[in-house]
Structure formats: C-alpha cells, structure tokens
Coordinates of C-alpha atoms and ligand atoms in Angstrom, one line a residue:
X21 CA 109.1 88.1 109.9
X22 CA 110.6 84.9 111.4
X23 CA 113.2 83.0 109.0
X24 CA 110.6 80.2 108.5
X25 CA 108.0 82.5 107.4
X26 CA 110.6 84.6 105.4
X27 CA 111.4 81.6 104.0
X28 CA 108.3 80.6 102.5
X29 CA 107.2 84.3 101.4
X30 CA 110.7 83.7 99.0
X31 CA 109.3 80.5 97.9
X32 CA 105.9 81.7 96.9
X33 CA 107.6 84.1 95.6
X34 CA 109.8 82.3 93.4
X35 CA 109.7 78.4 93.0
X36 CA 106.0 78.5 93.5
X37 CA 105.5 81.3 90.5
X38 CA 107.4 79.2 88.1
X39 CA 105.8 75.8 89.3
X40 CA 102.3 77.2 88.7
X41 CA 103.1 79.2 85.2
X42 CA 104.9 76.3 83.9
X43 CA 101.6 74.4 84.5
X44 CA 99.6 76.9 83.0
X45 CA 101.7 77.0 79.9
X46 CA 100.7 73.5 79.4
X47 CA 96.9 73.7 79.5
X48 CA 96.4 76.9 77.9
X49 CA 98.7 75.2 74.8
X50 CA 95.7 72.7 75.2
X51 CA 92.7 75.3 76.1
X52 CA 92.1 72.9 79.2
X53 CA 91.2 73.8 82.8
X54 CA 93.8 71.3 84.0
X55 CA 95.9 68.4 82.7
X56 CA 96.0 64.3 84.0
X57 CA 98.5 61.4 83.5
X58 CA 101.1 64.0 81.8
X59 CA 104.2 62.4 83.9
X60 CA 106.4 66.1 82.6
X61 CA 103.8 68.0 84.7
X62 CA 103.6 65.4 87.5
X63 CA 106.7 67.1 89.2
X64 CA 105.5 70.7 89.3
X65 CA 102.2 69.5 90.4
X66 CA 104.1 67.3 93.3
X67 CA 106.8 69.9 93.8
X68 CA 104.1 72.4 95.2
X69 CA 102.8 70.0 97.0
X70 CA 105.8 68.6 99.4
X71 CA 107.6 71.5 99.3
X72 CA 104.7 73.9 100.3
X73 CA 104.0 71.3 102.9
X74 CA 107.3 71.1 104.5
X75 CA 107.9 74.9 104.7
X76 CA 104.4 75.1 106.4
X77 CA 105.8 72.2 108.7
X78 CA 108.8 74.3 109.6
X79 CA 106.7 77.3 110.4
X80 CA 104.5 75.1 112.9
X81 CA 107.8 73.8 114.2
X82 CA 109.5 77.3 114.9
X83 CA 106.0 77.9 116.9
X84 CA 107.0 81.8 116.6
X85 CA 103.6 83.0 114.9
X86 CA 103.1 86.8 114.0
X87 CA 101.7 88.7 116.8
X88 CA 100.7 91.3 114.7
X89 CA 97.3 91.0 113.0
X90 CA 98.5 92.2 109.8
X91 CA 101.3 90.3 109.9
X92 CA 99.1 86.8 110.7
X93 CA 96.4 87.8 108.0
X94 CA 99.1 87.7 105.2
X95 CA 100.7 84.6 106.4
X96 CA 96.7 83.0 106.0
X97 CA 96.8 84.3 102.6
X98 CA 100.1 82.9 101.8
X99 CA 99.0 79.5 103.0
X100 CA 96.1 80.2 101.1
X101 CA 98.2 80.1 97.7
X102 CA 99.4 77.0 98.4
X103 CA 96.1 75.7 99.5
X104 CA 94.7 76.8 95.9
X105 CA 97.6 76.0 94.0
X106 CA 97.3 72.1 95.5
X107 CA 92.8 72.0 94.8
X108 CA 93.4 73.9 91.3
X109 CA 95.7 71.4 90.0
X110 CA 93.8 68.9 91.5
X111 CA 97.1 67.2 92.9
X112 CA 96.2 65.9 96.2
X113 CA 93.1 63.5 97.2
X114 CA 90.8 64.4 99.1
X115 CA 91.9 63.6 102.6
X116 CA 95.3 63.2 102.2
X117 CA 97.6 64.0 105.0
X118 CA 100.2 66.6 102.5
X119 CA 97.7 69.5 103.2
X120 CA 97.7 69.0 107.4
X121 CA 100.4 71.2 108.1
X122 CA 98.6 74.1 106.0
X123 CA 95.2 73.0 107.7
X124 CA 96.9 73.5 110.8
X125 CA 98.4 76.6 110.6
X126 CA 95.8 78.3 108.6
X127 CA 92.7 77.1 111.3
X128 CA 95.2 78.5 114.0
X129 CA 95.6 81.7 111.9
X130 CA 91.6 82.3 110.8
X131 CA 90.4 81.2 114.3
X132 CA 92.7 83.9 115.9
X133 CA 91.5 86.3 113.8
X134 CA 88.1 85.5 113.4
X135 CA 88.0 84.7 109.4
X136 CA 87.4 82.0 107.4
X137 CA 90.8 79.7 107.1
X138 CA 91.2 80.5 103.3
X139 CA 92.9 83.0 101.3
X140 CA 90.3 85.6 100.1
X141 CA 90.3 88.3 98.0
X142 CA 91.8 91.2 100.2
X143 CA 94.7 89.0 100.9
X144 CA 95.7 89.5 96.6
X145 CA 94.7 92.9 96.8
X146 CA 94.7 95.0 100.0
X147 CA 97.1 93.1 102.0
X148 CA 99.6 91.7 99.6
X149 CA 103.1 93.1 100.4
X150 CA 105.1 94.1 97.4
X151 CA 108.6 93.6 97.2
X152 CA 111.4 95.5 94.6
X153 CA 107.9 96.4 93.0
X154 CA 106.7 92.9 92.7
X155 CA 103.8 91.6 94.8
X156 CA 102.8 87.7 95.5
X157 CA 100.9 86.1 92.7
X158 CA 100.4 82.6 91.7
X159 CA 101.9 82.7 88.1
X160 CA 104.0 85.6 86.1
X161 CA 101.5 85.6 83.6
X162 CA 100.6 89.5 82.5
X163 CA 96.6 88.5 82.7
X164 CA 97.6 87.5 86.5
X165 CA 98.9 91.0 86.9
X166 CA 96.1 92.9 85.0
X167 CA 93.4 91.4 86.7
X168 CA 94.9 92.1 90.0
X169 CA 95.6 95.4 89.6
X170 CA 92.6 96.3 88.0
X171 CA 90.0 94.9 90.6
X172 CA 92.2 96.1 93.6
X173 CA 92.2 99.6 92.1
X174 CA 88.4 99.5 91.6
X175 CA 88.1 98.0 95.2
X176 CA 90.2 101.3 96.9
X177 CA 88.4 103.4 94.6
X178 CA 84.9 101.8 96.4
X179 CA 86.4 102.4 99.7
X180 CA 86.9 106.1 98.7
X181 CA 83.4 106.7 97.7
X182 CA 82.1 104.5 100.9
X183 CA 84.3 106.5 103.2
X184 CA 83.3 110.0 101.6
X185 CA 79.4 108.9 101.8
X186 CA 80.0 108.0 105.7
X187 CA 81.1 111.2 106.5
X188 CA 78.3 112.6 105.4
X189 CA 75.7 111.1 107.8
X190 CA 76.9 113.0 110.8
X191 CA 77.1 116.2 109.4
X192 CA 74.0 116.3 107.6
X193 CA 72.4 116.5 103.7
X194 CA 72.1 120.0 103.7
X195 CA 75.8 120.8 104.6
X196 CA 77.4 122.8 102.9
X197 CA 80.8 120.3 103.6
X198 CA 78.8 117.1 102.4
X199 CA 78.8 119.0 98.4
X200 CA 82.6 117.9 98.6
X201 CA 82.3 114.8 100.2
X202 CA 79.4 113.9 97.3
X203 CA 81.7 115.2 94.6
X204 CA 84.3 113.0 95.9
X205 CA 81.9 109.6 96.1
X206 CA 80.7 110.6 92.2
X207 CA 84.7 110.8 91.3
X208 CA 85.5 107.4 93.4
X209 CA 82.5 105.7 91.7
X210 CA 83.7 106.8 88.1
X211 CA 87.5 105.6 88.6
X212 CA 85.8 102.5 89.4
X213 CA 84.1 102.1 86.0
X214 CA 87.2 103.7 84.4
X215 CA 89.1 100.6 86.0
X216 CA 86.7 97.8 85.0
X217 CA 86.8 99.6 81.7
X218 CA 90.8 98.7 81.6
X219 CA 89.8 95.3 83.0
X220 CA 87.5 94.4 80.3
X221 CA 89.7 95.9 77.9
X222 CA 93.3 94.2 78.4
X223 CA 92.6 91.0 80.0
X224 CA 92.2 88.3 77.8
X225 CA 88.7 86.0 78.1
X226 CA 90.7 82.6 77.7
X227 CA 93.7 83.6 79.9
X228 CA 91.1 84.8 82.4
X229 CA 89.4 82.0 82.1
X230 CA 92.0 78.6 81.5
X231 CA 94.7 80.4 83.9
X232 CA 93.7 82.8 86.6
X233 CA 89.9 82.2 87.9
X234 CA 90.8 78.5 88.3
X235 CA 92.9 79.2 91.5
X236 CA 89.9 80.9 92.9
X237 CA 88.0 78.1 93.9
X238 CA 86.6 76.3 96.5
X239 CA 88.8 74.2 98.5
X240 CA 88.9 72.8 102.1
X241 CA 90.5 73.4 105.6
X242 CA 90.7 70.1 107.6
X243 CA 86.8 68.9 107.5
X244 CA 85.3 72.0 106.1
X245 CA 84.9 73.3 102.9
X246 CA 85.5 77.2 102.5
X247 CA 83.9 78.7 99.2
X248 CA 85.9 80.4 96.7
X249 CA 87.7 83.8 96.7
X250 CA 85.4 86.3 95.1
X251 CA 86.1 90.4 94.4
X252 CA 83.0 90.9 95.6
X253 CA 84.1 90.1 99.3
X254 CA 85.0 93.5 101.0
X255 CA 82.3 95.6 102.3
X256 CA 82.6 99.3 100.8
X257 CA 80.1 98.4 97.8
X258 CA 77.5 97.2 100.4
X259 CA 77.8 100.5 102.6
X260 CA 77.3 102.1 99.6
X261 CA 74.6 100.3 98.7
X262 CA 72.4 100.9 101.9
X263 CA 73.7 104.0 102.6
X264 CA 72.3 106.1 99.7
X265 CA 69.1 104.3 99.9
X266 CA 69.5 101.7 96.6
X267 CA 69.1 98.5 98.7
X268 CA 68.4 97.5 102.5
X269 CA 68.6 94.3 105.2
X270 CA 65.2 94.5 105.0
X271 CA 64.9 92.6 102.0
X272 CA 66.0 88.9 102.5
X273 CA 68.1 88.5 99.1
X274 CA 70.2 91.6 100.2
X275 CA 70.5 90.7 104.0
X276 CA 72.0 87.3 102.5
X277 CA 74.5 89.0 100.5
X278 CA 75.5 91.0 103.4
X279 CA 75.9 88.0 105.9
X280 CA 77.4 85.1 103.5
X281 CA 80.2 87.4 103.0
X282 CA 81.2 88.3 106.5
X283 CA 83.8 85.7 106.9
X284 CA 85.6 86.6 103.7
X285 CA 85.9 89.7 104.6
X286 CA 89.1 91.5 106.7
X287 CA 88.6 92.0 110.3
X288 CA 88.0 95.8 109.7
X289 CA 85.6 94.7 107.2
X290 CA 83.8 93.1 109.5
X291 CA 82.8 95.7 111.8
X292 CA 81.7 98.1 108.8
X293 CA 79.2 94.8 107.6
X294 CA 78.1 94.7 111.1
X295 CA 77.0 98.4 111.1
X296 CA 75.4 97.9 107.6
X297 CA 71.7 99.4 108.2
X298 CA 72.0 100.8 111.6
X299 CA 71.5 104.7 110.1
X300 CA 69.1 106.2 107.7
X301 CA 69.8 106.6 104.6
X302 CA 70.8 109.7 102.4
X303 CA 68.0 109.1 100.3
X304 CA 65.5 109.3 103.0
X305 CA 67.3 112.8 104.4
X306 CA 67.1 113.9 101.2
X307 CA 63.3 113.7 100.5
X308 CA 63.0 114.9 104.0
X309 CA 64.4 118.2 103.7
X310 CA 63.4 118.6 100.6
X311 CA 59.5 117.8 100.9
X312 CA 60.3 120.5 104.4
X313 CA 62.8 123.2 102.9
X314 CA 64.5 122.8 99.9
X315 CA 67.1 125.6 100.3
X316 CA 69.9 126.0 97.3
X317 CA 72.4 124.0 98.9
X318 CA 70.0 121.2 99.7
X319 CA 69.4 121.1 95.9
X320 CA 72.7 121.3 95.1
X321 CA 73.6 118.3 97.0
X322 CA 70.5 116.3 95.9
X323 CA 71.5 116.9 92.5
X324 CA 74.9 115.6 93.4
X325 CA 73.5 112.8 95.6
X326 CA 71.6 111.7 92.1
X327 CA 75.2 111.6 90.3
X328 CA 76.4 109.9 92.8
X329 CA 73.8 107.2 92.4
X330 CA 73.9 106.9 88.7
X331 CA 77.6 106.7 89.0
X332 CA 77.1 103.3 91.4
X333 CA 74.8 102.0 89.1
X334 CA 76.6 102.5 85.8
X335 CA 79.9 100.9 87.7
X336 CA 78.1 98.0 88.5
X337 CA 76.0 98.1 85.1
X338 CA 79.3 97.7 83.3
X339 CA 80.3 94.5 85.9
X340 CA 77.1 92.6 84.8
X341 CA 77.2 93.6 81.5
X342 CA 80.9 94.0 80.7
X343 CA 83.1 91.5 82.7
X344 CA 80.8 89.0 84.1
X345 CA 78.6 88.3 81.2
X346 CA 81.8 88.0 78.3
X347 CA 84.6 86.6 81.2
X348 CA 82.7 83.7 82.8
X349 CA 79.1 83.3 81.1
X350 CA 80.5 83.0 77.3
X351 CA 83.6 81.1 77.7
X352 CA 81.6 78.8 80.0
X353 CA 79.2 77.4 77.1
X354 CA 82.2 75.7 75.8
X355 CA 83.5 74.2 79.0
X356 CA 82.9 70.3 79.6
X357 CA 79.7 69.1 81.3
X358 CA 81.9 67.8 84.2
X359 CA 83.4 71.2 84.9
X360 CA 80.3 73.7 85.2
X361 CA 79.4 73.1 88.9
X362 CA 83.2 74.4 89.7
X363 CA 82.5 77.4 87.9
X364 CA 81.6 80.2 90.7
X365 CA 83.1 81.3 93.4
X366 CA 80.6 80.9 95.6
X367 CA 79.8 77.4 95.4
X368 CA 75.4 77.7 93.4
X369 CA 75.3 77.0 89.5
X370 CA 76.7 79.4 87.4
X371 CA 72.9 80.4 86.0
X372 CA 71.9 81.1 89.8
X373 CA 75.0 83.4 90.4
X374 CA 74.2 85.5 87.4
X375 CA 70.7 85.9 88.8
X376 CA 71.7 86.9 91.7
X377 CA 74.0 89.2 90.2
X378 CA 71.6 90.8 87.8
X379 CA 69.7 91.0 90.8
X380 CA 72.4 93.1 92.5
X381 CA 72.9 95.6 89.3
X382 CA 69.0 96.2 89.1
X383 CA 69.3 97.3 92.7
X384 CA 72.5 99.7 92.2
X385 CA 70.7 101.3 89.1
X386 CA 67.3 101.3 90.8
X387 CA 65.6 99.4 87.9
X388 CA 62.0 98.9 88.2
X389 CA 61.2 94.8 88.6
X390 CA 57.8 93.7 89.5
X391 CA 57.6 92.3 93.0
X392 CA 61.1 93.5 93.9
X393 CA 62.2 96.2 95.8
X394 CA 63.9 99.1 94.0
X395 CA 64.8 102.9 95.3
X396 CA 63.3 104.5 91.5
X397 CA 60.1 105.4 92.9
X398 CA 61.7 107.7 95.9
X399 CA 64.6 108.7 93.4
X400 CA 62.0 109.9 90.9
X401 CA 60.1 111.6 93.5
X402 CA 63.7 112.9 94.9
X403 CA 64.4 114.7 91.5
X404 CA 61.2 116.3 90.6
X405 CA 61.8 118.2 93.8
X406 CA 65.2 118.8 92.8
X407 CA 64.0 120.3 89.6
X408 CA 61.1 122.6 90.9
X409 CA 64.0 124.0 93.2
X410 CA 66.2 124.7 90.3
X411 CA 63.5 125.6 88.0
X412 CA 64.2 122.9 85.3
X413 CA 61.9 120.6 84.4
X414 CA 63.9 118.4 83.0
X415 CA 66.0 116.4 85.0
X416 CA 68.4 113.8 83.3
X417 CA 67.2 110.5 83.5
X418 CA 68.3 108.2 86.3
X419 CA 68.7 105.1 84.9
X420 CA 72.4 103.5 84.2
X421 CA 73.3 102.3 80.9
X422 CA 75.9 100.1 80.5
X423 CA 78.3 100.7 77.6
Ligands
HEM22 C1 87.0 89.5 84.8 C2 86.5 90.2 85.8 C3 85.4 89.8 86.7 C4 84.5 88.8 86.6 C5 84.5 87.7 85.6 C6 83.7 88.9 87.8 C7 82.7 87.9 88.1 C8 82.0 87.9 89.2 C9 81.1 86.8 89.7 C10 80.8 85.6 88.9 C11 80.6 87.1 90.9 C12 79.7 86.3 91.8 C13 80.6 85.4 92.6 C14 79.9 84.2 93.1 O1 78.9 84.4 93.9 O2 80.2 83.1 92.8 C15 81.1 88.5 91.2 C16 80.8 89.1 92.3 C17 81.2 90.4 92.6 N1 82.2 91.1 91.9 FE1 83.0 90.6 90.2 N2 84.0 90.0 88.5 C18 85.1 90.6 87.9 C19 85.7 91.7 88.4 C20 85.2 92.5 89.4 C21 85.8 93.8 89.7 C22 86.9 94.5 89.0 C23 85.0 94.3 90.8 C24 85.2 95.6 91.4 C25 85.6 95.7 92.6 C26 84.1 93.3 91.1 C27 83.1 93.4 92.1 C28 82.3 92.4 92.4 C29 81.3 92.5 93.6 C30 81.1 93.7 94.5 C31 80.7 91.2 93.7 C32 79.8 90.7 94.8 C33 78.4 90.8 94.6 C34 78.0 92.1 95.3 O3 78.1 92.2 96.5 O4 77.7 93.0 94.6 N3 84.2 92.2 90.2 N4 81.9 88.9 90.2

C-alpha cells in the first residue's frame, strides 16, 4: 500500500466512521432519511466531503496506483464509500467539481479492471480487509455490522453450494463422488437460510432502514450514473440457479437478471456469469438416467439433488418473505412521497422490484405460475421416478415454504 492510499484506508477507517455515525445519530433521533439547513451537521456533512476529496487528490498526485488487481479493486471500493457517503447525505450538487478527484480515480480504477466505477457489494463483503479484527464500514453502528456479516456469510455459503454443484457436471449424476458434493450444496444452502434467519432476527427494521440501506444508493461517476449496491450482485446464486435446472437464459426475465448484473460483479464473477448456460443441467441428467437406468446410486443422488433444490428455494423463500417484504416493503409505506423512487437499489419503483423478486423466488422453489416457466413439472416427474426406484410412493413434497 502507498502512504497516500494508506493514508485514506486510516481515514475511512476512522474520521470517516465517526463523520457518518454522528450523522446518523441525528436522523434516526428524528426517524428521517436525511437532515437539511441543521448548521451542527453541516460540518460532518462538509468534512467528508473536502477531506475525502483531498486524500483522493493526493492519491492521483503520488500517481503510484496498485498493480495488483486485488489491491486496485479495494481502493474502487474505498472511493466508493466516500462516493456514497457524499450522494447519501446529499452534500454535494449535482455537478460539482469536490467529487472529480474520486471520479477520476475510480473511472481509472473500474476501466482497468473492467467494472462499473462504484463500490458494490463484494467490495463490503468479499474484499473488505479487516484490520485488529475490524473491517471498513461506513458507521460503527451494530445494525452496520450485523447486516454485513450476515449477508457476506450467506454469500460464501452460496459460493460453497455453487462450487460443490460445478464439480458435479464433469463427473457425472450417477457418481458415486457427486452424493458428497450434493450433500455439501444441501448443507451450504441451509447455512444460508440459517444466516438470513440471524439477519431477520437481530437487525433492526428502522436502523436498517433510516441508517444503513441509505448509503446503498445510486450515485454517479463523472457523466454517468451507476445503480446502487445490491447483495444480490455476485454470481454463485445464478449458477445455482441454471445449473440444477430451476431457471435458464432462455427465458428473457432471467437472461436480464443475469446480464444487468455483470458489471457489479468482481472480475472472477464475471467469467462464471459469462459461462452461465453453456452446460446441461443436473436436472436434465437426472431424468436422463433415470427414465434409462435408475441404478441405487442414481436414486440416491436424485433424492439428494431434490434436497438440494428445496433447500435453494426455501433460502430464497425466506429472502422474499422474511427480509425483503418486513425490511424495505413495510417501513416504506411510511416514507415521504418524495423519497420512494430512491428506494431500490437498482434504480425501477420499489412495486416493480418486488415483482421481479417474487418472480425470482417462484423460480428457486419451482412454483407453478400460468404463462411462466417453472422446473415443477420435470421435478415432479424427476421424483416419481425416484420413488418407484426406492419403492415409496410417497415422496415429500417439493414445494418451499417460507417460515
Ligand atoms: C435486510 C436484508 C435484505 C433486504 C431488505 C434485501 C432486499 C433486496 C432487494 C430489494 C433486492 C432487489 C434489489 C434491486 O433490484 O433493487 C434484493 C436482491 C437480492 N438479494 Fe437481498 N436483501 C437483503 C438481504 C440479502 C441477503 C442476506 C442475501 C443473501 C446473499 C440476499 C440476496 C439477494 C439476491 C441474490 C438478490 C438479487 C436477485 C437475484 O439475483 O436473485 N439479500 N434484495
């Protein structure tokens, strides 16, 4: 790390925290989004402003950027804070010149990486460099913590499951090896409801809402503006997704999914999105075999390849149901007219979001809905075969119920 960078990695770390949560204090005493024409918290507000701006300027100045790639994509996210920190306290007009040093360096940094110029979700969770057991946050609020830990736990917990289900494509449905690789995507799948459980449980709907999803937002780079940071954005869930067979880049809504989040993503996460669709899926091998020759470890597997699925779709059940719906739906009937189009993440009103998202869970727990596509049918057909293999004719019932 060069001493300018260093330098501003101690300020975001420090200063920066107690700017932000000294702001937050203030409108959560008020249950606002933000405050105006308060001169006490004009200083903080300015204060992360200049001072973000001129340890950006020294950074540019040094002209010593990270060679690393690692290195350069946690310096975007860093610049990234302060980015969000200026749009969610609403402290700079649009076009001002304070944010060109941090235009700069962050269009430098996401060109040479080939990423969108903002901070995004992987840089709070999978790239965010701890330090004495403290990582970089925006306030020191607990709800901060909470909900950073929570969704970055559920994201590795994804990527387990995603990189367990992988492995199983070149070795086959039938193998005897993909029983533990299936064992291990049902386990991955259920850590990740057993974090959103301890998400839903311990983070608190107005402190979610007043003082951590505002610094998620929208907010531009130089002439362009860059849609807000979202936990959705990393690609394990959708590899998932297409690889067992629940949803496909066939279907328009899905291939959109796949593609708007591409440049959100981290550089490794784009090449898995770019391979999204390019092999069969399990479910397909599965009813293969087992219309062909359903041996006792194909059965075995199929029944663990239906766990597996009803574990997806219960995670993602509880999302919908559990975080989404009380976190950003409820509290935002009570938020001023003026506020709601700022609400999600990705820039459509918060009503279309939710469809889309509802959308997304019926897919995961293969739901039946008229005129959309949906894996049921084959999974049905998948576990009747199952069940004349093992003799039992009644399987348990696929569908995911939300708690
Ligand atoms: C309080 C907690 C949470 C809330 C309120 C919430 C809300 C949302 C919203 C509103 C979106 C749509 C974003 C947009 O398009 O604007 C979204 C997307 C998404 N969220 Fe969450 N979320 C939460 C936690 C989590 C956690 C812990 C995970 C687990 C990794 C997660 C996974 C996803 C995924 C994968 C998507 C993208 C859609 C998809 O590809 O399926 N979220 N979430």
């Amino acid at each position: 790390m060069t001493t300018s960078v260093a330098r501003f990695d101690r300020w975001i770390r420090n200063e920066f925290v107690e700017y932000n949560t000294a702001l937050e204090e203030a409108y959560f005493a008020e249950r606002r989004e933000v405050l105006d024409g308060r001169p006490e918290l004009d200083e903080p507000k300015r204060a992360i402003v200049t001072e973000g701006h001129h340890l950006i300027g020294r950074i540019l100045d040094e002209g010593a950027l990270p060679v690393v790639e690692r290195e350069k994509y946690q310096l975007l996210g860093m610049v990234g804070y302060h980015l969000a920190a200026c749009r969610r306290h609403e402290s700079v007009a649009p076009g001002a010149e304070e944010l060109s040093a941090a235009w700069s360096l962050a269009s430098l940094l996401g060109s040479s990486l080939g990423v969108a110029p903002r901070f995004v979700f992987a840089h709070q969770a999978m790239y965010n460099p701890a330090s004495g057991g403290q990582f970089q946050t925006f306030t020191s609020l607990e709800d901060e913590a909470v909900f950073l830990t929570n969704n970055g736990l559920a994201v590795f917990a994804y990527q387990r499951a995603a990189e367990a289900i992988r492995r199983v494509v070149p070795i086959g449905v039938s193998s005897p090896l993909s029983a533990y690789l299936l064992e291990t995507a049902r386990a991955a799948l259920e850590d990740v409801l057993q974090f959103n459980r301890t998400l839903s449980k311990t983070l608190d709907v107005e402190r979610f809402f007043f003082n951590v999803r505002p610094y998620f937002k929208t907010y531009r780079v130089g002439n362009a503006e860059y849609r807000g940071a979202n936990a959705g954005d990393f690609s394990a869930i959708n590899e998932l997704d297409v690889l067992l067979g629940l949803a496909t880049t066939r279907d328009p809504f899905y291939q959109n999914v796949v593609v708007e989040k591409y440049p959100y993503v981290t550089p490794e996460d784009q090449v898995r999105l770019r391979a999204i669709g390019g092999e069969q899926s399990l479910l397909t091998r599965f009813l293969r075999e087992a219309e062909s020759s359903p041996d006792p470890q194909l059965v075995r597997n199929a029944e663990l390849f239906l766990a597996v699925c009803r574990a997806h779709g219960a995670a993602y059940t509880y999302h919908h149901h559990k975080l989404v719906l009380p976190f950003l739906v409820e509290p935002a009937k009570t938020a001023p007219p003026e506020r709601l189009s700022e609400l999600t993440a990705s820039g459509p009103p918060l009503a279309v979001v939710v469809s889309g998202l509802s959308y997304l869970a019926d897919l995961r727990s293969a739901r039946d809905r008229p005129g959309k596509p949906s894996a049921r049918k084959d999974l049905d057909r998948l576990r009747e075969l199952v069940s004349r293999g093992t003799g039992d004719g009644h399987p348990a019932s696929l569908t995911a119920t939300a708690e």
